Amino acid sequence: MKKGLLIFSMTVGVATAPHAMASGSTQDLLIQKLTQVQLGLAPADPARAAVLLRLADLHAERSRQLSMKELADGCTVCTAGAKDRDKALTYYTEALSKVPPTSVAKVHLQIGHLYELQGRNDLAEKSYQAMLTNGGMTTPIEMAEANLSLAEMAFRQSDFVKAAGLYDKVLATEGASSQGLAAYRRAWCSFRQGNMDASIAQLQDILKNPKLQSRMAASRGVADVQFLEEVSRDMATFMAARGIKDGDAETLYSLSPEQFKLQQVTMLAREGLRLGQKDQALKTWDYVYQKQSDPKMRLEAQVRMAQLNFDLKNTPAAAKSYQTALSLWGATDCTTATCEESAKGLRQFIVGWNRLENSKPSAELLTAYQEYFQVFAEDEDMYVWGAQAAATAGNYALAAQWTALANKVILAKHNVEKDAAAKKSQAEKLEKNLLLGIENAEKSKDANLLVAAQDDYLQNSVLKQKSFDVQYQKTYAIYQKGDYAVAADQLKQLALNPQGSAAIRTQAAELSLDALALLKDDARIMAWSAEYAGKFADKKADFQQIQQKSILTQSAKLAESQPEQALAALGSFHAASASAEDRKVYLKNKILLSEKLNKITEARVAIEDLLREKTLTAEEREFAQGRKVWFAELELDFTTALKTAEQMNFAGLSADDKVLKLAMYSELAEKDPQQYYAQYLKQSKDDSKKPLIASQLIRLSKNPVKDLETYKMYFKSNNGLYARAALEVYGRTKDRKALDLALKEKGASKQDAFVMIEKIVFLADLKALSAPLASHTIDTKNQNTIAQGLKARVKLLEKAEALANRAINTGDWSSQLLALDLVAKENTRFYNEALSLPMPAGLTPEQENEYLTILSQQVAPNQNTAMMAETKVKEFWAQTGALESYKAFATQNNEWAQYTSQEVEAVAAIAPEAQKATWTAAVAQIKAEESAQTKPTLVELEKARTHLKQNPFMASAIEEALVLEKKAQRKSMVEYLEGRLATLAKKDTEVKEKQQ
């Protein structure tokens, strides 16, 4: 509200008669004249009140005009009109006591307004309060004016509760002026107090109620469009602040003035977007789009909808809005200047999308870029970003296309740019993008794209900062394609170009000589290297060695497909004049090629040369020693292999594997490996291998029976292997203690080794008992000797029965048969002998009969035992298949054949006549097979080994040696050759797979 206007309108009411307000010099003249009149009037003169009011009005008006002029002139500290306000206050204050009571309220109102303008709010409030307590002389309309002024003061002081109550009083006064303003301010009070719905409803009431559709009383009943535009705009603000709801757009559209309907709904959409109410903002923008006839405004709506849909993860809808926006752009006269916000929105939509998919751009994003470029063909930055997105997505062809378009636009702008600084900036931008295009083309691995990018740089670069480097890259590509003749000449030109960097010129020179070496152009190699030595002083020695390097390079290139030619090429290398590093490379390559060509002797010579090099690194020395060990193996020179291996670190092997390898070489070299095996047992955590190592230590021991017990602890996880070790020890020593030690660890095991040990022990025990039992006789010299003989025989028979029970418990066929046969025969013999013994002397016939009866009863159990045992023996002999199983077992376990033959021989000795010949023949067969396993002669072994040395990678040569080594019972050599054979088979498989 403009205070000056309000003051003027009120002062008119105070004067006794209406006066036209003067302006300019006329106003000043009136003030002078009335001042003189006032000075001439007595204080009690009745006319003085009217003059005072007129003077106060004139000073108040002049103060208003001076203030407005000062504001129009752009004052910062505004003081104009202050003296006139003071004068007006003086005159109004004097007139207050002279005017009629009905006019006092009007004067207080004017005084209050002037105090407010002076910033003296306390005095202004007193004046307004005086109006309200004027003894009933103040009219309701005047009280409403006082309440409005007090409400405005409270509103400005942010006392919205107080202001709201006062505005309500104004609104409750029928006919009160400025009710539209009061209602408007009342809505703002609700908004400031957080009563969003109430504030919106109060603004809606203003827009619906004709009585409230103007600020001032003078306009009451006539809609103030400007005021209603402000109200509807604030309603959009309130709705957005509360949170846009369904139907808000329709309500706002229906209540806003006709010419502002879409403007206000658009504002609501913008506010919703600004406040992050994406769902409702999207709906509101769609409402705007549906109502809007202006293509530019529809364009803005679709731009906003595209971004909102994208933010809401509705990419298809976002893309559709984006495409619609681009179409609308073409249907308007928009330019990036006239429709700047929409242009920015379209651009930002793609940029934001790109940012989200920075690491993995989608096909939809690239399509969006393409659509953008169809409309905005001069946006070089977007071309650059789109190219990077395409390159990241792997679409290098599209990236190259957009990069080229970006370069075209940048170059065109550079060419027309007049400002030097801007022109420089465009040139730098072009340089950067041209190089980026080359970088993307390199990533594409597409030679055509790379050449195009390089050509683009060489043709369009303004700064040409990298032109030499790019030209080198192009030439290097020619070299890589194998066009060495062209590459060599171009590389030389680059090498001798002083504009290039020293590093790249040197590379070009070296590569040109490599090209000549591949072309075998020795004449030009010599000429060019001499020329380069003169041009590159710091590389003189290097160029003098370049020929040597070219030989190494050429050999390396031939190595994979043409190893013979590669090795022949190394023959041109002059080791004496070469650098230490080149010499090492030469020797390494010679070693590898010789090995590949099966020239083992040449390889071993080259290894010795390499090991004599003084600059070998630890890694290089390990390589040389490793190959030396391997080649020594191939020639079965295990002494050299062991000696060399002991010097190696074997970084690729575990500590356990290293110790086992040294142990293997020791055994193969016929050295004592026990220290390594003992070390393995001490350090290894692998309990599964320890029994095997302990077995080997027992096998190598000079006191195997003792060590069988010493190393027993390592067989806890494999007692079967312990039994086999015991059998080996017994085979060497024939010391039964070894077998007894094994049987203590048997437990419930049914493994073959334990079964064999039990058989051996049983046969030994049976043999030990059979001889004394079969040879035992009863001395019949007298009754005492007879009694002693009987007693001794009974003890022996008890032992035989115990042995039979032991055999039955084992379930072994031969053990049961042999024991029961012995029991049957010896009990029968004992029964017959007992009944044939002489009777004691001096017995009567009756006593003799009684004696025989008693004796017969005493030996009857022996007769029964003999009969049962004999029956069981017959049952055993009636069984079929036993002999074949023994023969098969002997064949499969040749190392135990001697024990099997002894067992079968024992059975054959007691066989019935009908089967004796068969069993006797089986004994001969088993012994013959055992004898057939004779060890090969030294000549046979040496012949096979020589053949293997000459053909180390021939499977048949390995197999030939393996057969003989097995017969020679050289276990370590057998294991080694089996490993060689397995490795060879694996390599053959890998080669076949590669060929397929």
mmCIF file of N, CA and C in Angstrom, residues 359-465:
data_model
loop_
_atom_site.group_PDB
_atom_site.id
_atom_site.type_symbol
_atom_site.label_atom_id
_atom_site.label_comp_id
_atom_site.label_asym_id
_atom_site.label_seq_id
_atom_site.Cartn_x
_atom_site.Cartn_y
_atom_site.Cartn_z
ATOM 1 N N SER A 359 29.951 -44.873 -16.606
ATOM 2 C CA SER A 359 30.818 -46.036 -16.786
ATOM 3 C C SER A 359 30.250 -47.049 -17.771
ATOM 4 N N LYS A 360 28.930 -46.963 -18.055
ATOM 5 C CA LYS A 360 28.329 -47.947 -18.969
ATOM 6 C C LYS A 360 27.166 -47.290 -19.716
ATOM 7 N N PRO A 361 27.477 -46.448 -20.700
ATOM 8 C CA PRO A 361 26.419 -45.761 -21.442
ATOM 9 C C PRO A 361 25.529 -46.762 -22.185
ATOM 10 N N SER A 362 24.223 -46.482 -22.203
ATOM 11 C CA SER A 362 23.272 -47.368 -22.856
ATOM 12 C C SER A 362 23.070 -46.955 -24.308
ATOM 13 N N ALA A 363 22.468 -47.861 -25.063
ATOM 14 C CA ALA A 363 22.142 -47.558 -26.459
ATOM 15 C C ALA A 363 21.125 -46.421 -26.522
ATOM 16 N N GLU A 364 20.214 -46.358 -25.535
ATOM 17 C CA GLU A 364 19.213 -45.291 -25.497
ATOM 18 C C GLU A 364 19.867 -43.923 -25.328
ATOM 19 N N LEU A 365 20.910 -43.861 -24.519
ATOM 20 C CA LEU A 365 21.622 -42.590 -24.327
ATOM 21 C C LEU A 365 22.262 -42.147 -25.647
ATOM 22 N N LEU A 366 22.894 -43.063 -26.345
ATOM 23 C CA LEU A 366 23.529 -42.706 -27.622
ATOM 24 C C LEU A 366 22.471 -42.257 -28.634
ATOM 25 N N THR A 367 21.297 -42.887 -28.614
ATOM 26 C CA THR A 367 20.205 -42.459 -29.499
ATOM 27 C C THR A 367 19.767 -41.043 -29.152
ATOM 28 N N ALA A 368 19.690 -40.752 -27.855
ATOM 29 C CA ALA A 368 19.311 -39.403 -27.411
ATOM 30 C C ALA A 368 20.323 -38.375 -27.903
ATOM 31 N N TYR A 369 21.598 -38.733 -27.838
ATOM 32 C CA TYR A 369 22.632 -37.828 -28.373
ATOM 33 C C TYR A 369 22.395 -37.579 -29.873
ATOM 34 N N GLN A 370 22.131 -38.642 -30.632
ATOM 35 C CA GLN A 370 21.918 -38.494 -32.076
ATOM 36 C C GLN A 370 20.746 -37.566 -32.364
ATOM 37 N N GLU A 371 19.651 -37.721 -31.614
ATOM 38 C CA GLU A 371 18.480 -36.860 -31.805
ATOM 39 C C GLU A 371 18.805 -35.413 -31.457
ATOM 40 N N TYR A 372 19.613 -35.232 -30.433
ATOM 41 C CA TYR A 372 20.021 -33.879 -30.028
ATOM 42 C C TYR A 372 20.810 -33.200 -31.154
ATOM 43 N N PHE A 373 21.738 -33.955 -31.742
ATOM 44 C CA PHE A 373 22.598 -33.378 -32.774
ATOM 45 C C PHE A 373 21.816 -33.012 -34.035
ATOM 46 N N GLN A 374 20.670 -33.666 -34.257
ATOM 47 C CA GLN A 374 19.852 -33.324 -35.405
ATOM 48 C C GLN A 374 19.228 -31.934 -35.256
ATOM 49 N N VAL A 375 19.083 -31.507 -34.018
ATOM 50 C CA VAL A 375 18.502 -30.189 -33.749
ATOM 51 C C VAL A 375 19.598 -29.160 -33.450
ATOM 52 N N PHE A 376 20.577 -29.552 -32.647
ATOM 53 C CA PHE A 376 21.652 -28.644 -32.249
ATOM 54 C C PHE A 376 22.959 -29.126 -32.881
ATOM 55 N N ALA A 377 23.132 -28.755 -34.112
ATOM 56 C CA ALA A 377 24.278 -29.276 -34.883
ATOM 57 C C ALA A 377 25.564 -28.495 -34.635
ATOM 58 N N GLU A 378 25.495 -27.447 -33.814
ATOM 59 C CA GLU A 378 26.680 -26.614 -33.599
ATOM 60 C C GLU A 378 27.191 -26.682 -32.158
ATOM 61 N N ASP A 379 26.716 -27.642 -31.378
ATOM 62 C CA ASP A 379 27.112 -27.746 -29.965
ATOM 63 C C ASP A 379 28.339 -28.649 -29.862
ATOM 64 N N GLU A 380 29.513 -28.064 -29.963
ATOM 65 C CA GLU A 380 30.738 -28.873 -29.997
ATOM 66 C C GLU A 380 30.991 -29.623 -28.699
ATOM 67 N N ASP A 381 30.621 -29.012 -27.562
ATOM 68 C CA ASP A 381 30.849 -29.701 -26.287
ATOM 69 C C ASP A 381 30.031 -30.986 -26.205
ATOM 70 N N MET A 382 28.794 -30.915 -26.692
ATOM 71 C CA MET A 382 27.964 -32.111 -26.664
ATOM 72 C C MET A 382 28.511 -33.177 -27.609
ATOM 73 N N TYR A 383 29.062 -32.758 -28.724
ATOM 74 C CA TYR A 383 29.714 -33.719 -29.613
ATOM 75 C C TYR A 383 30.846 -34.432 -28.885
ATOM 76 N N VAL A 384 31.614 -33.660 -28.145
ATOM 77 C CA VAL A 384 32.765 -34.229 -27.411
ATOM 78 C C VAL A 384 32.279 -35.233 -26.364
ATOM 79 N N TRP A 385 31.258 -34.819 -25.581
ATOM 80 C CA TRP A 385 30.766 -35.708 -24.527
ATOM 81 C C TRP A 385 30.087 -36.939 -25.127
ATOM 82 N N GLY A 386 29.349 -36.730 -26.211
ATOM 83 C CA GLY A 386 28.709 -37.869 -26.863
ATOM 84 C C GLY A 386 29.736 -38.849 -27.399
ATOM 85 N N ALA A 387 30.815 -38.312 -27.964
ATOM 86 C CA ALA A 387 31.879 -39.182 -28.481
ATOM 87 C C ALA A 387 32.498 -40.002 -27.360
ATOM 88 N N GLN A 388 32.696 -39.388 -26.212
ATOM 89 C CA GLN A 388 33.274 -40.126 -25.089
ATOM 90 C C GLN A 388 32.313 -41.215 -24.598
ATOM 91 N N ALA A 389 31.012 -40.893 -24.588
ATOM 92 C CA ALA A 389 30.021 -41.902 -24.184
ATOM 93 C C ALA A 389 30.014 -43.062 -25.172
ATOM 94 N N ALA A 390 30.065 -42.745 -26.450
ATOM 95 C CA ALA A 390 30.082 -43.800 -27.470
ATOM 96 C C ALA A 390 31.328 -44.659 -27.345
ATOM 97 N N ALA A 391 32.469 -44.010 -27.087
ATOM 98 C CA ALA A 391 33.713 -44.769 -26.935
ATOM 99 C C ALA A 391 33.660 -45.675 -25.713
ATOM 100 N N THR A 392 33.105 -45.154 -24.620
ATOM 101 C CA THR A 392 32.985 -45.961 -23.405
ATOM 102 C C THR A 392 32.066 -47.157 -23.646
ATOM 103 N N ALA A 393 31.029 -46.951 -24.482
ATOM 104 C CA ALA A 393 30.101 -48.036 -24.797
ATOM 105 C C ALA A 393 30.675 -49.011 -25.820
ATOM 106 N N GLY A 394 31.844 -48.685 -26.354
ATOM 107 C CA GLY A 394 32.483 -49.576 -27.327
ATOM 108 C C GLY A 394 32.067 -49.301 -28.763
ATOM 109 N N ASN A 395 31.267 -48.232 -28.979
ATOM 110 C CA ASN A 395 30.850 -47.873 -30.339
ATOM 111 C C ASN A 395 31.839 -46.844 -30.874
ATOM 112 N N TYR A 396 32.997 -47.327 -31.226
ATOM 113 C CA TYR A 396 34.080 -46.413 -31.612
ATOM 114 C C TYR A 396 33.825 -45.747 -32.957
ATOM 115 N N ALA A 397 33.090 -46.390 -33.832
ATOM 116 C CA ALA A 397 32.780 -45.766 -35.117
ATOM 117 C C ALA A 397 31.927 -44.515 -34.909
ATOM 118 N N LEU A 398 30.917 -44.616 -34.033
ATOM 119 C CA LEU A 398 30.069 -43.461 -33.725
ATOM 120 C C LEU A 398 30.872 -42.391 -32.997
ATOM 121 N N ALA A 399 31.750 -42.825 -32.108
ATOM 122 C CA ALA A 399 32.602 -41.873 -31.387
ATOM 123 C C ALA A 399 33.465 -41.096 -32.373
ATOM 124 N N ALA A 400 34.020 -41.784 -33.359
ATOM 125 C CA ALA A 400 34.856 -41.122 -34.360
ATOM 126 C C ALA A 400 34.035 -40.122 -35.177
ATOM 127 N N GLN A 401 32.803 -40.488 -35.516
ATOM 128 C CA GLN A 401 31.934 -39.596 -36.296
ATOM 129 C C GLN A 401 31.647 -38.315 -35.526
ATOM 130 N N TRP A 402 31.277 -38.444 -34.267
ATOM 131 C CA TRP A 402 30.958 -37.256 -33.463
ATOM 132 C C TRP A 402 32.200 -36.426 -33.156
ATOM 133 N N THR A 403 33.328 -37.106 -32.954
ATOM 134 C CA THR A 403 34.570 -36.361 -32.720
ATOM 135 C C THR A 403 34.905 -35.513 -33.942
ATOM 136 N N ALA A 404 34.734 -36.077 -35.134
ATOM 137 C CA ALA A 404 35.018 -35.338 -36.368
ATOM 138 C C ALA A 404 34.085 -34.136 -36.496
ATOM 139 N N LEU A 405 32.795 -34.308 -36.143
ATOM 140 C CA LEU A 405 31.851 -33.194 -36.207
ATOM 141 C C LEU A 405 32.205 -32.104 -35.198
ATOM 142 N N ALA A 406 32.633 -32.537 -34.007
ATOM 143 C CA ALA A 406 33.058 -31.564 -32.997
ATOM 144 C C ALA A 406 34.247 -30.763 -33.510
ATOM 145 N N ASN A 407 35.191 -31.455 -34.109
ATOM 146 C CA ASN A 407 36.379 -30.773 -34.637
ATOM 147 C C ASN A 407 35.997 -29.784 -35.732
ATOM 148 N N LYS A 408 35.041 -30.168 -36.567
ATOM 149 C CA LYS A 408 34.598 -29.289 -37.648
ATOM 150 C C LYS A 408 33.983 -28.006 -37.103
ATOM 151 N N VAL A 409 33.139 -28.161 -36.062
ATOM 152 C CA VAL A 409 32.488 -26.988 -35.461
ATOM 153 C C VAL A 409 33.510 -26.090 -34.773
ATOM 154 N N ILE A 410 34.417 -26.721 -34.019
ATOM 155 C CA ILE A 410 35.439 -25.931 -33.291
ATOM 156 C C ILE A 410 36.322 -25.181 -34.279
ATOM 157 N N LEU A 411 36.717 -25.850 -35.339
ATOM 158 C CA LEU A 411 37.595 -25.216 -36.323
ATOM 159 C C LEU A 411 36.885 -24.056 -37.012
ATOM 160 N N ALA A 412 35.601 -24.241 -37.320
ATOM 161 C CA ALA A 412 34.841 -23.165 -37.961
ATOM 162 C C ALA A 412 34.745 -21.950 -37.047
ATOM 163 N N LYS A 413 34.484 -22.179 -35.768
ATOM 164 C CA LYS A 413 34.403 -21.065 -34.813
ATOM 165 C C LYS A 413 35.758 -20.391 -34.651
ATOM 166 N N HIS A 414 36.803 -21.198 -34.673
ATOM 167 C CA HIS A 414 38.154 -20.646 -34.553
ATOM 168 C C HIS A 414 38.456 -19.727 -35.733
ATOM 169 N N ASN A 415 38.046 -20.147 -36.919
ATOM 170 C CA ASN A 415 38.383 -19.385 -38.127
ATOM 171 C C ASN A 415 37.683 -18.039 -38.191
ATOM 172 N N VAL A 416 36.495 -17.921 -37.576
ATOM 173 C CA VAL A 416 35.762 -16.638 -37.633
ATOM 174 C C VAL A 416 35.969 -15.798 -36.374
ATOM 175 N N GLU A 417 36.619 -16.380 -35.372
ATOM 176 C CA GLU A 417 36.823 -15.663 -34.106
ATOM 177 C C GLU A 417 37.806 -14.507 -34.305
ATOM 178 N N LYS A 418 37.453 -13.342 -33.764
ATOM 179 C CA LYS A 418 38.318 -12.155 -33.902
ATOM 180 C C LYS A 418 39.143 -11.897 -32.645
ATOM 181 N N ASP A 419 38.573 -12.234 -31.507
ATOM 182 C CA ASP A 419 39.280 -11.987 -30.246
ATOM 183 C C ASP A 419 40.461 -12.961 -30.120
ATOM 184 N N ALA A 420 41.640 -12.433 -29.861
ATOM 185 C CA ALA A 420 42.863 -13.258 -29.837
ATOM 186 C C ALA A 420 42.817 -14.311 -28.744
ATOM 187 N N ALA A 421 42.365 -13.919 -27.565
ATOM 188 C CA ALA A 421 42.319 -14.873 -26.447
ATOM 189 C C ALA A 421 41.323 -15.987 -26.729
ATOM 190 N N ALA A 422 40.153 -15.611 -27.253
ATOM 191 C CA ALA A 422 39.137 -16.620 -27.566
ATOM 192 C C ALA A 422 39.618 -17.531 -28.695
ATOM 193 N N LYS A 423 40.301 -16.941 -29.648
ATOM 194 C CA LYS A 423 40.817 -17.738 -30.780
ATOM 195 C C LYS A 423 41.840 -18.761 -30.278
ATOM 196 N N LYS A 424 42.679 -18.330 -29.355
ATOM 197 C CA LYS A 424 43.671 -19.249 -28.759
ATOM 198 C C LYS A 424 42.972 -20.381 -28.001
ATOM 199 N N SER A 425 41.913 -20.017 -27.270
ATOM 200 C CA SER A 425 41.174 -21.018 -26.502
ATOM 201 C C SER A 425 40.542 -22.056 -27.434
ATOM 202 N N GLN A 426 39.991 -21.578 -28.574
ATOM 203 C CA GLN A 426 39.397 -22.511 -29.529
ATOM 204 C C GLN A 426 40.454 -23.442 -30.119
ATOM 205 N N ALA A 427 41.633 -22.910 -30.387
ATOM 206 C CA ALA A 427 42.713 -23.736 -30.933
ATOM 207 C C ALA A 427 43.138 -24.811 -29.933
ATOM 208 N N GLU A 428 43.213 -24.435 -28.659
ATOM 209 C CA GLU A 428 43.583 -25.410 -27.626
ATOM 210 C C GLU A 428 42.507 -26.481 -27.472
ATOM 211 N N LYS A 429 41.259 -26.029 -27.564
ATOM 212 C CA LYS A 429 40.140 -26.968 -27.465
ATOM 213 C C LYS A 429 40.171 -27.962 -28.622
ATOM 214 N N LEU A 430 40.439 -27.453 -29.822
ATOM 215 C CA LEU A 430 40.526 -28.302 -31.004
ATOM 216 C C LEU A 430 41.670 -29.301 -30.859
ATOM 217 N N GLU A 431 42.788 -28.827 -30.361
ATOM 218 C CA GLU A 431 43.954 -29.710 -30.190
ATOM 219 C C GLU A 431 43.632 -30.867 -29.236
ATOM 220 N N LYS A 432 42.996 -30.518 -28.150
ATOM 221 C CA LYS A 432 42.653 -31.531 -27.150
ATOM 222 C C LYS A 432 41.697 -32.576 -27.717
ATOM 223 N N ASN A 433 40.696 -32.100 -28.477
ATOM 224 C CA ASN A 433 39.702 -33.041 -29.004
ATOM 225 C C ASN A 433 40.261 -33.897 -30.130
ATOM 226 N N LEU A 434 41.136 -33.329 -30.935
ATOM 227 C CA LEU A 434 41.775 -34.125 -31.991
ATOM 228 C C LEU A 434 42.593 -35.259 -31.393
ATOM 229 N N LEU A 435 43.293 -34.960 -30.314
ATOM 230 C CA LEU A 435 44.100 -35.994 -29.647
ATOM 231 C C LEU A 435 43.204 -37.015 -28.959
ATOM 232 N N LEU A 436 42.067 -36.551 -28.433
ATOM 233 C CA LEU A 436 41.116 -37.484 -27.815
ATOM 234 C C LEU A 436 40.556 -38.451 -28.853
ATOM 235 N N GLY A 437 40.335 -37.941 -30.056
ATOM 236 C CA GLY A 437 39.868 -38.799 -31.130
ATOM 237 C C GLY A 437 40.867 -39.897 -31.458
ATOM 238 N N ILE A 438 42.148 -39.543 -31.438
ATOM 239 C CA ILE A 438 43.195 -40.544 -31.688
ATOM 240 C C ILE A 438 43.212 -41.575 -30.565
ATOM 241 N N GLU A 439 43.072 -41.095 -29.329
ATOM 242 C CA GLU A 439 43.080 -41.999 -28.173
ATOM 243 C C GLU A 439 41.932 -43.009 -28.268
ATOM 244 N N ASN A 440 40.732 -42.546 -28.612
ATOM 245 C CA ASN A 440 39.584 -43.455 -28.742
ATOM 246 C C ASN A 440 39.784 -44.437 -29.895
ATOM 247 N N ALA A 441 40.353 -43.952 -30.977
ATOM 248 C CA ALA A 441 40.608 -44.832 -32.120
ATOM 249 C C ALA A 441 41.612 -45.917 -31.750
ATOM 250 N N GLU A 442 42.586 -45.563 -30.936
ATOM 251 C CA GLU A 442 43.557 -46.567 -30.483
ATOM 252 C C GLU A 442 42.866 -47.637 -29.648
ATOM 253 N N LYS A 443 41.946 -47.208 -28.803
ATOM 254 C CA LYS A 443 41.217 -48.171 -27.966
ATOM 255 C C LYS A 443 40.354 -49.096 -28.816
ATOM 256 N N SER A 444 39.877 -48.601 -29.945
ATOM 257 C CA SER A 444 38.985 -49.403 -30.780
ATOM 258 C C SER A 444 39.693 -50.576 -31.444
ATOM 259 N N LYS A 445 41.019 -50.499 -31.553
ATOM 260 C CA LYS A 445 41.795 -51.532 -32.252
ATOM 261 C C LYS A 445 41.408 -51.611 -33.734
ATOM 262 N N ASP A 446 40.778 -50.560 -34.240
ATOM 263 C CA ASP A 446 40.368 -50.503 -35.643
ATOM 264 C C ASP A 446 41.371 -49.636 -36.389
ATOM 265 N N ALA A 447 42.158 -50.266 -37.250
ATOM 266 C CA ALA A 447 43.223 -49.547 -37.948
ATOM 267 C C ALA A 447 42.666 -48.418 -38.802
ATOM 268 N N ASN A 448 41.513 -48.619 -39.436
ATOM 269 C CA ASN A 448 40.935 -47.586 -40.299
ATOM 270 C C ASN A 448 40.518 -46.359 -39.492
ATOM 271 N N LEU A 449 39.891 -46.599 -38.330
ATOM 272 C CA LEU A 449 39.500 -45.466 -37.470
ATOM 273 C C LEU A 449 40.723 -44.695 -36.997
ATOM 274 N N LEU A 450 41.778 -45.425 -36.666
ATOM 275 C CA LEU A 450 42.996 -44.777 -36.172
ATOM 276 C C LEU A 450 43.625 -43.922 -37.261
ATOM 277 N N VAL A 451 43.705 -44.435 -38.464
ATOM 278 C CA VAL A 451 44.288 -43.657 -39.569
ATOM 279 C C VAL A 451 43.445 -42.414 -39.832
ATOM 280 N N ALA A 452 42.126 -42.558 -39.818
ATOM 281 C CA ALA A 452 41.250 -41.406 -40.047
ATOM 282 C C ALA A 452 41.453 -40.341 -38.971
ATOM 283 N N ALA A 453 41.563 -40.761 -37.702
ATOM 284 C CA ALA A 453 41.779 -39.810 -36.605
ATOM 285 C C ALA A 453 43.129 -39.133 -36.736
ATOM 286 N N GLN A 454 44.128 -39.889 -37.114
ATOM 287 C CA GLN A 454 45.471 -39.300 -37.296
ATOM 288 C C GLN A 454 45.476 -38.314 -38.450
ATOM 289 N N ASP A 455 44.821 -38.670 -39.546
ATOM 290 C CA ASP A 455 44.743 -37.751 -40.690
ATOM 291 C C ASP A 455 43.982 -36.491 -40.312
ATOM 292 N N ASP A 456 42.897 -36.660 -39.533
ATOM 293 C CA ASP A 456 42.112 -35.512 -39.075
ATOM 294 C C ASP A 456 42.993 -34.550 -38.280
ATOM 295 N N TYR A 457 43.834 -35.119 -37.428
ATOM 296 C CA TYR A 457 44.739 -34.270 -36.630
ATOM 297 C C TYR A 457 45.726 -33.541 -37.533
ATOM 298 N N LEU A 458 46.364 -34.277 -38.400
ATOM 299 C CA LEU A 458 47.413 -33.677 -39.242
ATOM 300 C C LEU A 458 46.843 -32.610 -40.169
ATOM 301 N N GLN A 459 45.579 -32.755 -40.595
ATOM 302 C CA GLN A 459 44.980 -31.794 -41.513
ATOM 303 C C GLN A 459 44.385 -30.585 -40.800
ATOM 304 N N ASN A 460 43.822 -30.786 -39.604
ATOM 305 C CA ASN A 460 43.025 -29.732 -38.967
ATOM 306 C C ASN A 460 43.643 -29.089 -37.737
ATOM 307 N N SER A 461 44.674 -29.680 -37.174
ATOM 308 C CA SER A 461 45.268 -29.094 -35.976
ATOM 309 C C SER A 461 45.841 -27.717 -36.280
ATOM 310 N N VAL A 462 45.535 -26.763 -35.422
ATOM 311 C CA VAL A 462 46.080 -25.410 -35.549
ATOM 312 C C VAL A 462 47.418 -25.324 -34.824
ATOM 313 N N LEU A 463 47.472 -25.889 -33.643
ATOM 314 C CA LEU A 463 48.692 -25.796 -32.825
ATOM 315 C C LEU A 463 49.747 -26.824 -33.245
ATOM 316 N N LYS A 464 49.287 -27.949 -33.742
ATOM 317 C CA LYS A 464 50.183 -29.032 -34.211
ATOM 318 C C LYS A 464 51.246 -29.409 -33.168
ATOM 319 N N GLN A 465 50.800 -29.435 -31.926
ATOM 320 C CA GLN A 465 51.734 -29.754 -30.842
ATOM 321 C C GLN A 465 52.220 -31.202 -30.905
#
